[in-house]
Amino acid sequence: MARGGQQGDPVDWVTRAADDAVRHAGDGPVTVASGASPSGPIHLGNLREFITPHFVAEELRRRGVPVRHLHSWDDFDRFRKVPAGVPAEWADHIGRPLTAVPDPWECHVNWAEHFKAPLQAALRDLGVEMEEISQTQMYTSGAYREQVLRAVARRDEIEAVLARHRTRKVTAGEDASAQEAADLADSVANEDAEPAASGTGDAIARFPYRPYCRQCGRDTVTTTAYDDATTTLSYTCSSCGYEGTTDLSTDTDGKLVWKVDWPMRWAYESVNFEPAGRDHMTPGSSYTVGTEIVSSIFDWRAPARVIYAFVGFAGVQKMSSSAGGVPTAADALRILEAPLLRWLYVRRAPTQAFDIDFGPAVVRLYDEWDALGRKAADPAKADVATLAWHRASATASAGRLPTPAVAVPFRTLSSVADVTAGSAELISRVIESSGFPHDSVADLEPRLSKAMQWTAEHVPADERTTVRETPDAERLGSLTEDEQLWLRIFLDRLPSEPDLDSVTSVVYGVPKVARGLGFDDAPTDEVKADQKDFFRLLYNLLVSADRGPRLPTLVLALGPARVRQLLGAPES
């Protein structure tokens, strides 16, 4: 099977991960996998779980290697707690599968689908294609029946593996995964509880399978007996008091506990590569245990992997979907073009943590992206950085992802949006006059809409530009002789149909003319000092501030008539 690129091609983390996946697969097709629990908003930290195998799959497609990206939705996990903003009565559903919990917002068929849907839409915009699997469907259809019976039959061997990796004793009646819960402080949302079982005769080891109660639907059950001959499991429910049985050969009302479920799926789906967060990779945690269980119980070997670090947001160290207000991919795509968001994840090795800031850093981010795009257009300048740009910009099936036909700097678009009250048509006219010819507003999309959205949502009110409604009579009445001269020259030279070059020439040239120089002459130190004072005067009179967007852009956005009116020029 194919490895790497051509000799001399840049090599990045994607190249190396794809090589590892190929080595694991041998002569067969490659399966890269991801998994997530739709227990809450799937935030930008979770996005690394989806997009990391996507880039590996894309690299393999580029090489012509048969590959599938398989994503498991852990929607058969238990509902753990009621988040803020959800009615308190939803506590009655704690312990039930996520797909059995109603959607309190009544827009989807259940809790799980409510949180899947926005991420699925964002992934489509990002060009991420996956084969999606619902674990509710897999378990309730009986797809895993053989694997469940195998795990239960060999529960003593599984318990021996789990016991070797425990760092403290787990008493009878306590969760078999309680140690991991203590170690990870509930950071792994789908780390299922594993209650100890008790019985007569031969002691029943901590059971690797947990049914949902047949009466109340919760997983608050304790296994009391298991008959290997009939595959009948007996249990009691601490929530409703029900005492019942389930036949693992025919019934499909439960699931394997997480540390057994994950390696079982590796084998069932022939997974060759799967990333995971650091919390899954610590000694004694899910991956460590899974590497032993998958080979000894399920006759497969642990997939190749990369460990990914956390993604923070505006100084927040770690995102958690159980906390409110965390940004999602959909939030990011409101202000970031899809290729740019992809680039944030591919330009760094997954082991590198990074923060996403929706504040002023967005402007610098677009500048950096545009500069890299110009570099990437020159094959002679190919390196790891331009490779990341190309990976972010296109996919094998969709080709180039949407970018504007006319790439206006984001800082220009956002400045114009700020002073035009977000009118797309007016922005288009100003941008045209600023030296970016285009046929229609559509040529500026999707960046224009994202700049308008960013300006409206993420620029603080005290940093927004507010254009005056009427002239500042008091300020105009207290002008110095120099200021009166500057305004006369400015109003006299301001063209009736301006463009960016002509306005820039006037704005910077007024103090030169006032000192007896020409517009094209180099400024003296005195002129430079006058320019600062003149600029401040214009800002004072136009937007009641000492500073604001670039003056030429501001003047173009307001138009000559509005500027003349605010500067006190007599009506013609």
Coordinates of C-alpha atoms in Angstrom, one line a residue:
M1 CA 0.0 0.0 0.0
A2 CA 1.1 3.6 -0.6
R3 CA 3.1 5.5 1.9
G4 CA 4.1 9.1 2.2
G5 CA 4.4 11.5 -0.8
Q6 CA 7.0 12.0 -3.4
Q7 CA 10.6 12.3 -2.4
G8 CA 11.3 15.9 -1.2
D9 CA 7.6 16.6 -0.4
P10 CA 7.0 18.3 3.0
V11 CA 6.1 15.8 5.7
D12 CA 3.7 16.8 8.5
W13 CA 1.8 15.0 11.3
V14 CA -0.9 14.0 8.8
T15 CA 1.6 12.2 6.6
R16 CA 3.0 10.3 9.5
A17 CA -0.4 9.4 10.9
A18 CA -1.5 8.1 7.5
D19 CA 1.7 6.0 7.2
D20 CA 0.9 4.5 10.6
A21 CA -2.7 3.7 9.5
V22 CA -1.4 2.0 6.4
R23 CA 1.1 -0.1 8.4
H24 CA -1.7 -1.2 10.7
A25 CA -4.0 -2.1 7.9
G26 CA -1.5 -4.1 5.9
D27 CA -3.0 -5.1 2.6
G28 CA -6.5 -4.3 3.5
P29 CA -8.5 -1.1 3.2
V30 CA -8.0 1.5 5.9
T31 CA -10.6 2.4 8.5
V32 CA -10.1 5.6 10.5
A33 CA -12.5 6.1 13.4
S34 CA -13.8 8.7 15.7
G35 CA -16.5 8.7 18.4
A36 CA -18.4 11.2 20.5
S37 CA -21.2 11.3 23.0
P38 CA -24.0 13.8 22.0
S39 CA -24.6 14.5 25.7
G40 CA -24.4 18.3 25.2
P41 CA -23.1 21.0 22.8
I42 CA -20.3 19.5 20.8
H43 CA -17.7 22.3 21.2
L44 CA -14.5 23.3 19.4
G45 CA -12.5 21.0 21.7
N46 CA -14.6 18.0 20.6
L47 CA -14.1 19.0 17.0
R48 CA -10.5 17.7 17.1
E49 CA -12.0 14.2 17.5
F50 CA -13.8 14.5 14.2
I51 CA -11.3 16.5 12.1
T52 CA -8.1 14.6 13.0
P53 CA -9.1 11.3 11.3
H54 CA -10.7 13.4 8.5
F55 CA -7.3 14.8 7.5
V56 CA -5.8 11.3 7.7
A57 CA -8.5 9.9 5.5
E58 CA -8.0 12.8 3.0
E59 CA -4.3 12.1 2.8
L60 CA -5.0 8.4 2.1
R61 CA -7.6 9.4 -0.6
R62 CA -4.9 11.6 -2.1
R63 CA -2.7 8.5 -2.3
G64 CA -5.4 6.4 -3.9
V65 CA -5.7 4.2 -0.8
P66 CA -9.2 2.8 -0.1
V67 CA -10.3 4.4 3.2
R68 CA -13.5 5.1 5.2
H69 CA -14.0 7.5 8.1
L70 CA -16.3 5.7 10.5
H71 CA -17.9 7.8 13.3
S72 CA -19.6 6.3 16.2
W73 CA -22.3 8.3 18.0
D74 CA -22.3 7.1 21.6
D75 CA -26.0 7.9 21.9
F76 CA -26.7 4.8 24.0
D77 CA -24.7 6.3 26.8
R78 CA -26.6 7.3 29.9
F79 CA -28.0 10.8 30.5
R80 CA -25.8 12.0 33.4
K81 CA -27.1 15.3 34.7
V82 CA -29.5 18.2 34.0
P83 CA -27.6 21.2 32.6
A84 CA -28.4 24.8 33.2
G85 CA -31.4 26.0 31.2
V86 CA -33.2 22.6 31.2
P87 CA -36.3 22.1 33.4
A88 CA -35.5 20.4 36.7
E89 CA -38.0 17.6 35.9
W90 CA -35.5 16.2 33.4
A91 CA -33.7 14.8 36.4
D92 CA -36.2 12.0 36.1
H93 CA -34.4 10.9 32.9
I94 CA -30.9 10.6 34.5
G95 CA -29.6 7.1 33.9
R96 CA -31.6 6.5 30.7
P97 CA -30.0 6.3 27.2
L98 CA -29.6 9.7 25.5
T99 CA -31.9 8.5 22.7
A100 CA -34.6 7.8 25.3
V101 CA -34.5 11.3 26.7
P102 CA -37.0 13.8 25.2
D103 CA -35.6 17.0 23.7
P104 CA -36.7 19.8 26.1
W105 CA -36.6 22.3 23.2
E106 CA -39.0 20.1 21.2
C107 CA -37.1 20.5 17.9
H108 CA -35.7 17.0 17.6
V109 CA -36.9 13.5 18.3
N110 CA -34.6 13.1 21.4
W111 CA -31.8 14.6 23.4
A112 CA -29.1 13.0 21.3
E113 CA -30.4 14.2 18.0
H114 CA -30.7 17.8 19.3
F115 CA -27.0 17.9 19.8
K116 CA -25.9 15.9 16.8
A117 CA -27.8 18.1 14.3
P118 CA -25.8 21.3 14.5
L119 CA -22.5 19.5 14.5
Q120 CA -23.5 17.4 11.5
A121 CA -24.4 20.6 9.6
A122 CA -21.1 22.3 10.6
L123 CA -19.2 19.2 9.4
R124 CA -20.9 19.4 6.0
D125 CA -19.8 23.0 5.7
L126 CA -16.2 21.9 6.7
G127 CA -16.1 19.2 4.0
V128 CA -15.9 16.4 6.6
E129 CA -17.6 13.2 5.3
M130 CA -18.1 10.3 7.6
E131 CA -20.0 7.0 7.7
E132 CA -22.1 7.6 10.9
I133 CA -23.1 4.8 13.2
S134 CA -25.6 5.1 16.1
Q135 CA -24.6 2.9 19.0
T136 CA -28.3 2.8 20.1
Q137 CA -29.1 1.2 16.7
M138 CA -26.1 -1.1 16.9
Y139 CA -26.9 -2.4 20.3
T140 CA -30.7 -2.6 20.0
S141 CA -30.5 -4.3 16.6
G142 CA -28.4 -7.1 18.2
A143 CA -25.4 -6.3 15.9
Y144 CA -23.1 -6.8 18.9
R145 CA -24.8 -9.9 20.4
E146 CA -21.9 -12.2 19.6
Q147 CA -19.4 -9.8 21.1
V148 CA -21.5 -9.2 24.2
L149 CA -21.7 -13.0 24.8
R150 CA -18.0 -13.4 24.3
A151 CA -17.2 -10.6 26.8
V152 CA -19.5 -12.0 29.4
A153 CA -18.2 -15.5 29.0
R154 CA -14.7 -14.3 29.5
R155 CA -15.5 -11.8 32.2
D156 CA -12.9 -13.2 34.6
E157 CA -10.2 -12.5 32.1
I158 CA -11.5 -9.0 31.5
E159 CA -11.7 -8.4 35.3
A160 CA -8.1 -9.6 35.6
V161 CA -7.0 -6.9 33.1
L162 CA -9.0 -4.2 34.8
A163 CA -7.6 -5.2 38.2
R164 CA -4.0 -4.9 37.0
H165 CA -4.6 -1.3 36.1
R166 CA -6.4 -0.2 39.2
T167 CA -4.4 1.9 41.6
R168 CA -6.8 1.5 44.5
K169 CA -9.1 -1.3 45.7
V170 CA -12.7 -1.4 44.5
T171 CA -15.0 -2.9 47.1
A172 CA -17.9 -5.2 46.4
G173 CA -20.9 -3.3 45.2
E174 CA -18.8 -0.4 43.9
D175 CA -18.3 0.7 40.3
A176 CA -15.6 -1.3 38.6
S177 CA -14.7 1.9 36.8
A178 CA -14.8 4.0 40.0
Q179 CA -11.0 4.3 40.0
E180 CA -11.0 5.8 36.5
A181 CA -13.8 8.1 37.5
A182 CA -11.7 9.3 40.4
D183 CA -8.6 9.7 38.3
L184 CA -10.4 11.6 35.5
A185 CA -12.9 13.6 37.7
D186 CA -15.7 12.7 35.3
S187 CA -13.9 14.2 32.4
V188 CA -14.7 11.3 30.2
A189 CA -18.4 11.7 29.4
N190 CA -19.0 8.1 28.2
E191 CA -17.1 6.2 30.9
D192 CA -19.9 3.9 32.0
A193 CA -20.4 2.8 35.5
E194 CA -19.7 -0.9 36.1
P195 CA -21.4 -2.1 39.3
A196 CA -20.0 -5.2 41.0
A197 CA -22.2 -8.2 41.0
S198 CA -22.9 -10.6 43.8
G199 CA -24.1 -14.2 43.7
T200 CA -24.0 -17.6 45.3
G201 CA -21.6 -20.4 44.5
D202 CA -18.9 -19.2 42.2
A203 CA -18.4 -15.5 42.7
I204 CA -19.5 -13.4 39.8
A205 CA -16.8 -11.0 38.7
R206 CA -17.6 -7.3 38.1
F207 CA -19.8 -7.6 35.2
P208 CA -18.8 -6.2 31.8
Y209 CA -22.4 -5.7 30.6
R210 CA -25.0 -3.5 32.0
P211 CA -28.7 -3.6 31.1
Y212 CA -31.1 -0.7 31.3
C213 CA -33.9 -1.5 33.7
R214 CA -36.9 -3.0 31.9
Q215 CA -39.3 -1.1 34.1
C216 CA -37.9 2.4 34.4
G217 CA -35.3 2.4 31.6
R218 CA -32.4 3.5 33.8
D219 CA -29.0 1.9 34.2
T220 CA -29.2 2.0 38.0
V221 CA -29.1 -1.8 38.2
T222 CA -27.0 -4.3 40.1
T223 CA -26.3 -7.7 38.6
T224 CA -27.3 -10.4 41.1
A225 CA -26.7 -13.5 39.1
Y226 CA -25.8 -14.8 35.7
D227 CA -26.4 -18.3 34.2
D228 CA -23.8 -19.1 31.6
A229 CA -25.9 -22.0 30.3
T230 CA -29.0 -20.0 29.6
T231 CA -27.3 -16.6 29.3
T232 CA -29.8 -15.2 31.7
L233 CA -28.7 -12.2 33.7
S234 CA -30.7 -11.3 36.9
Y235 CA -30.6 -7.8 38.3
T236 CA -32.3 -5.3 40.7
C237 CA -32.9 -1.7 40.1
S238 CA -32.1 0.8 42.8
S239 CA -34.3 3.5 41.2
C240 CA -37.7 1.7 40.9
G241 CA -37.0 -1.5 42.9
Y242 CA -37.7 -3.7 39.9
E243 CA -36.2 -7.2 40.1
G244 CA -35.9 -8.9 36.7
T245 CA -33.9 -10.8 34.1
T246 CA -32.6 -10.3 30.6
D247 CA -31.5 -12.9 28.2
L248 CA -28.3 -11.8 26.5
S249 CA -28.9 -14.2 23.6
T250 CA -32.1 -12.6 22.6
D251 CA -32.6 -9.3 24.4
T252 CA -30.9 -6.0 23.4
D253 CA -31.6 -3.7 26.4
G254 CA -28.1 -3.0 27.6
K255 CA -24.5 -2.4 26.5
L256 CA -20.9 -3.3 27.4
V257 CA -19.2 -1.0 29.8
W258 CA -16.9 1.6 28.2
K259 CA -13.6 -0.1 28.8
V260 CA -14.8 -3.2 27.1
D261 CA -17.1 -1.5 24.6
W262 CA -14.3 0.6 23.0
P263 CA -11.9 -2.3 22.2
M264 CA -14.9 -4.5 21.1
R265 CA -15.7 -1.8 18.5
W266 CA -12.1 -1.6 17.3
A267 CA -12.3 -5.3 16.4
Y268 CA -15.9 -5.3 15.1
E269 CA -15.1 -2.4 12.7
S270 CA -11.5 -3.4 12.0
V271 CA -10.3 0.1 13.0
N272 CA -6.7 1.0 12.0
F273 CA -6.4 4.5 13.2
E274 CA -8.3 6.5 15.9
P275 CA -7.3 9.6 17.8
A276 CA -8.1 10.2 21.4
G277 CA -7.8 12.9 24.1
R278 CA -5.1 12.7 26.7
D279 CA -7.7 11.6 29.3
H280 CA -8.2 8.3 27.4
M281 CA -4.4 7.7 27.2
T282 CA -3.3 8.1 30.8
P283 CA -1.9 4.9 32.5
G284 CA -4.7 2.6 33.5
S285 CA -7.3 4.5 31.4
S286 CA -9.4 3.4 28.5
Y287 CA -6.8 3.0 25.8
T288 CA -4.3 1.2 28.0
V289 CA -6.9 -1.3 29.2
G290 CA -8.3 -1.6 25.7
T291 CA -5.0 -2.5 24.1
E292 CA -5.0 -5.7 26.3
I293 CA -8.6 -6.5 26.0
V294 CA -8.8 -6.1 22.2
S295 CA -6.1 -8.6 21.6
S296 CA -6.9 -11.1 24.4
I297 CA -10.6 -11.1 24.0
F298 CA -11.5 -9.9 20.5
D299 CA -8.6 -11.0 18.4
W300 CA -7.6 -7.6 17.1
R301 CA -4.9 -5.1 17.9
A302 CA -5.2 -1.6 19.1
P303 CA -5.3 0.9 16.3
A304 CA -2.6 3.4 15.5
R305 CA -3.3 6.6 17.2
V306 CA -2.5 10.2 17.9
I307 CA -3.1 11.8 21.2
Y308 CA -4.7 15.2 21.0
A309 CA -4.5 18.1 23.4
F310 CA -7.3 20.4 24.5
V311 CA -8.5 23.4 22.6
G312 CA -9.3 26.4 24.8
F313 CA -11.3 29.5 24.1
A314 CA -10.3 33.1 25.0
G315 CA -8.2 32.0 28.0
V316 CA -10.4 29.1 29.1
Q317 CA -8.0 26.2 29.8
K318 CA -10.3 23.3 28.9
M319 CA -13.7 23.2 27.3
S320 CA -16.4 20.9 28.7
S321 CA -19.7 20.3 27.1
S322 CA -21.3 20.1 30.5
A323 CA -20.4 23.7 31.1
G324 CA -22.6 26.4 29.5
G325 CA -21.6 28.8 26.8
V326 CA -18.8 26.9 25.2
P327 CA -18.3 27.8 21.5
T328 CA -19.2 25.2 18.8
A329 CA -18.1 24.7 15.3
A330 CA -21.3 26.4 14.2
D331 CA -20.4 29.4 16.3
A332 CA -16.9 29.5 14.7
L333 CA -18.3 29.2 11.2
R334 CA -20.4 32.3 11.7
I335 CA -17.1 34.4 11.6
L336 CA -14.5 32.1 10.1
E337 CA -14.4 30.7 6.6
A338 CA -14.5 26.9 6.5
P339 CA -10.9 26.5 5.2
L340 CA -9.6 28.9 7.8
L341 CA -11.3 26.9 10.7
R342 CA -9.9 23.7 9.2
W343 CA -6.5 25.3 9.1
L344 CA -6.5 26.0 12.8
Y345 CA -6.6 22.2 13.4
V346 CA -4.3 21.0 10.7
R347 CA -1.4 23.4 11.0
R348 CA -0.6 22.1 14.5
A349 CA 0.2 18.6 15.6
P350 CA -2.7 17.2 17.6
T351 CA -0.5 17.1 20.6
Q352 CA -0.3 20.9 20.7
A353 CA -2.9 22.7 22.7
F354 CA -4.2 26.0 21.4
D355 CA -6.8 28.6 22.1
I356 CA -9.4 30.1 19.8
D357 CA -10.2 33.8 20.3
F358 CA -13.1 35.4 18.6
G359 CA -11.9 38.9 19.6
P360 CA -9.4 41.1 17.8
A361 CA -7.2 38.1 17.1
V362 CA -9.7 37.2 14.3
V363 CA -8.5 40.1 12.2
R364 CA -4.8 39.0 12.5
L365 CA -5.8 35.4 11.8
Y366 CA -7.4 36.3 8.5
D367 CA -4.3 38.4 7.6
E368 CA -2.1 35.4 8.3
W369 CA -4.3 33.1 6.3
D370 CA -4.3 35.4 3.3
A371 CA -0.6 35.8 3.4
L372 CA -0.1 32.1 3.5
G373 CA -2.4 31.7 0.6
R374 CA -0.3 34.0 -1.5
K375 CA 2.8 31.9 -0.5
A376 CA 1.0 28.6 -1.3
A377 CA 0.3 29.8 -4.8
D378 CA 4.0 29.5 -5.6
P379 CA 5.1 25.9 -5.9
A380 CA 8.7 26.9 -5.3
K381 CA 7.8 28.0 -1.8
A382 CA 6.2 24.7 -0.8
D383 CA 6.8 23.7 2.9
V384 CA 4.9 22.3 5.8
A385 CA 3.0 25.6 6.3
T386 CA 1.8 25.7 2.7
L387 CA 0.9 22.0 2.9
A388 CA -1.4 22.8 5.8
W389 CA -3.0 25.5 3.7
H390 CA -3.7 23.1 0.8
R391 CA -5.1 20.5 3.2
A392 CA -7.4 23.1 4.7
S393 CA -8.5 24.6 1.4
A394 CA -9.9 21.5 -0.4
T395 CA -11.2 17.9 0.0
A396 CA -11.0 15.0 -2.3
S397 CA -14.7 14.9 -3.1
A398 CA -15.7 18.6 -2.8
G399 CA -12.6 20.2 -4.3
R400 CA -12.0 23.8 -3.2
L401 CA -14.1 24.8 -0.3
P402 CA -16.0 28.1 -0.6
T403 CA -13.8 31.2 -0.5
P404 CA -14.6 34.7 -1.9
A405 CA -14.0 35.4 -5.6
V406 CA -12.5 38.7 -4.5
A407 CA -10.6 38.3 -1.3
V408 CA -10.8 41.6 0.5
P409 CA -8.8 41.9 3.7
F410 CA -11.1 41.0 6.7
R411 CA -10.0 44.1 8.5
T412 CA -11.2 46.2 5.6
L413 CA -14.6 44.5 5.4
S414 CA -15.1 44.7 9.2
S415 CA -14.2 48.4 9.3
V416 CA -16.6 49.2 6.5
A417 CA -19.3 47.0 8.1
D418 CA -18.9 49.0 11.3
V419 CA -19.5 52.4 9.8
T420 CA -22.2 51.4 7.3
A421 CA -24.6 49.7 9.7
G422 CA -24.0 46.4 8.0
S423 CA -25.6 47.3 4.6
A424 CA -24.1 44.8 2.2
E425 CA -24.9 46.9 -0.9
L426 CA -23.2 50.0 0.7
I427 CA -20.3 47.9 1.8
S428 CA -19.9 46.6 -1.7
R429 CA -19.8 50.2 -3.2
V430 CA -17.2 51.3 -0.6
I431 CA -15.1 48.2 -1.3
E432 CA -15.3 48.9 -5.0
S433 CA -14.0 52.4 -4.4
S434 CA -11.3 51.0 -2.1
G435 CA -9.6 49.2 -5.0
F436 CA -11.3 45.9 -5.0
P437 CA -13.4 45.7 -8.2
H438 CA -16.1 43.0 -8.3
D439 CA -19.3 42.2 -10.2
S440 CA -21.6 41.8 -7.3
V441 CA -21.9 41.4 -3.5
A442 CA -21.7 37.6 -4.1
D443 CA -18.1 38.0 -5.1
L444 CA -17.3 39.1 -1.6
E445 CA -19.0 36.1 0.1
P446 CA -18.7 34.2 2.3
R447 CA -16.2 36.6 3.9
L448 CA -18.4 39.6 3.8
S449 CA -21.2 38.0 5.9
K450 CA -18.7 36.7 8.3
A451 CA -17.1 40.1 8.7
M452 CA -20.5 41.7 9.3
Q453 CA -21.4 39.0 11.8
W454 CA -18.1 39.4 13.7
T455 CA -18.5 43.1 13.9
A456 CA -22.0 42.8 15.2
E457 CA -21.3 40.0 17.7
H458 CA -17.7 40.3 18.9
V459 CA -16.7 44.0 18.7
P460 CA -17.6 45.5 22.1
A461 CA -20.1 48.4 22.1
D462 CA -17.5 50.8 23.4
E463 CA -15.2 49.9 20.5
R464 CA -17.8 50.3 17.8
T465 CA -17.8 53.3 15.6
T466 CA -20.9 55.5 16.0
V467 CA -21.3 58.1 13.3
R468 CA -22.7 61.4 14.4
E469 CA -26.3 62.2 13.4
T470 CA -25.7 66.0 13.4
P471 CA -22.7 68.3 13.3
D472 CA -20.9 69.0 16.5
A473 CA -21.8 72.7 16.7
E474 CA -19.8 73.3 19.9
R475 CA -16.6 71.8 18.4
L476 CA -17.0 73.6 15.1
G477 CA -17.5 76.9 17.0
S478 CA -14.2 76.5 18.8
L479 CA -11.9 75.6 15.8
T480 CA -8.4 77.1 15.9
E481 CA -7.1 79.0 12.8
D482 CA -5.1 75.9 11.8
E483 CA -8.1 73.7 12.1
Q484 CA -10.3 76.0 10.1
L485 CA -7.6 76.1 7.4
W486 CA -7.4 72.3 7.4
L487 CA -11.1 71.9 7.0
R488 CA -11.3 74.5 4.2
I489 CA -8.6 72.7 2.2
F490 CA -10.1 69.2 2.9
L491 CA -13.6 70.3 1.8
D492 CA -12.2 72.0 -1.3
R493 CA -10.1 69.1 -2.4
L494 CA -12.6 66.2 -1.4
P495 CA -13.8 64.8 -4.8
S496 CA -17.5 64.4 -5.4
E497 CA -17.0 60.8 -6.6
P498 CA -14.1 59.6 -4.5
D499 CA -12.1 56.4 -4.6
L500 CA -9.6 55.1 -2.0
D501 CA -6.5 56.6 -3.6
S502 CA -8.0 60.1 -4.1
V503 CA -9.4 60.2 -0.5
T504 CA -6.1 58.9 0.9
S505 CA -4.2 61.6 -1.0
V506 CA -6.5 64.3 0.4
V507 CA -6.5 63.1 4.0
Y508 CA -2.7 62.9 4.2
G509 CA -2.1 65.9 1.9
V510 CA -4.2 68.6 3.7
P511 CA -1.5 69.4 6.4
K512 CA 1.2 69.5 3.6
V513 CA -0.8 72.1 1.6
A514 CA -1.4 74.1 4.8
R515 CA 2.4 74.2 5.2
G516 CA 3.0 75.3 1.6
L517 CA 3.9 71.9 0.3
G518 CA 2.4 69.8 -2.6
F519 CA 0.3 66.7 -2.1
D520 CA 3.1 64.5 -3.3
D521 CA 5.9 66.1 -1.3
A522 CA 7.5 64.2 1.6
P523 CA 6.1 65.2 5.0
T524 CA 8.3 67.2 7.3
D525 CA 8.3 66.6 11.1
E526 CA 5.9 69.6 11.4
V527 CA 3.6 68.1 8.9
K528 CA 3.6 64.7 10.6
A529 CA 2.6 66.4 13.9
D530 CA -0.1 68.3 12.0
Q531 CA -1.4 65.1 10.4
K532 CA -2.0 63.6 13.9
D533 CA -3.9 66.6 15.0
F534 CA -5.9 66.8 11.7
F535 CA -6.8 63.1 11.9
R536 CA -8.0 63.6 15.5
L537 CA -10.1 66.6 14.4
L538 CA -11.8 64.5 11.7
Y539 CA -12.5 61.7 14.1
N540 CA -14.0 64.2 16.6
L541 CA -16.3 65.7 14.1
L542 CA -17.4 62.5 12.3
V543 CA -17.6 59.9 15.1
S544 CA -17.1 61.8 18.4
A545 CA -13.9 59.9 19.2
D546 CA -10.2 60.4 19.0
R547 CA -9.7 57.4 16.8
G548 CA -11.6 54.9 14.7
P549 CA -11.4 53.0 11.4
R550 CA -8.9 54.2 8.8
L551 CA -9.9 57.7 7.8
P552 CA -10.0 57.1 4.0
T553 CA -12.2 54.1 4.6
L554 CA -14.4 56.1 6.9
V555 CA -14.8 58.9 4.5
L556 CA -15.7 56.5 1.6
A557 CA -18.2 54.8 3.8
L558 CA -20.0 58.0 4.8
G559 CA -19.8 59.5 1.3
P560 CA -18.9 63.1 0.4
A561 CA -22.4 64.6 1.2
R562 CA -22.5 63.2 4.7
V563 CA -18.9 64.2 5.4
R564 CA -19.5 67.7 4.2
Q565 CA -22.7 68.0 6.4
L566 CA -20.9 66.8 9.6
L567 CA -17.9 69.1 8.9
G568 CA -20.2 72.1 8.8
A569 CA -19.9 72.9 5.1
P570 CA -22.7 75.1 3.9
E571 CA -25.4 73.4 1.8
S572 CA -24.9 73.9 -1.9

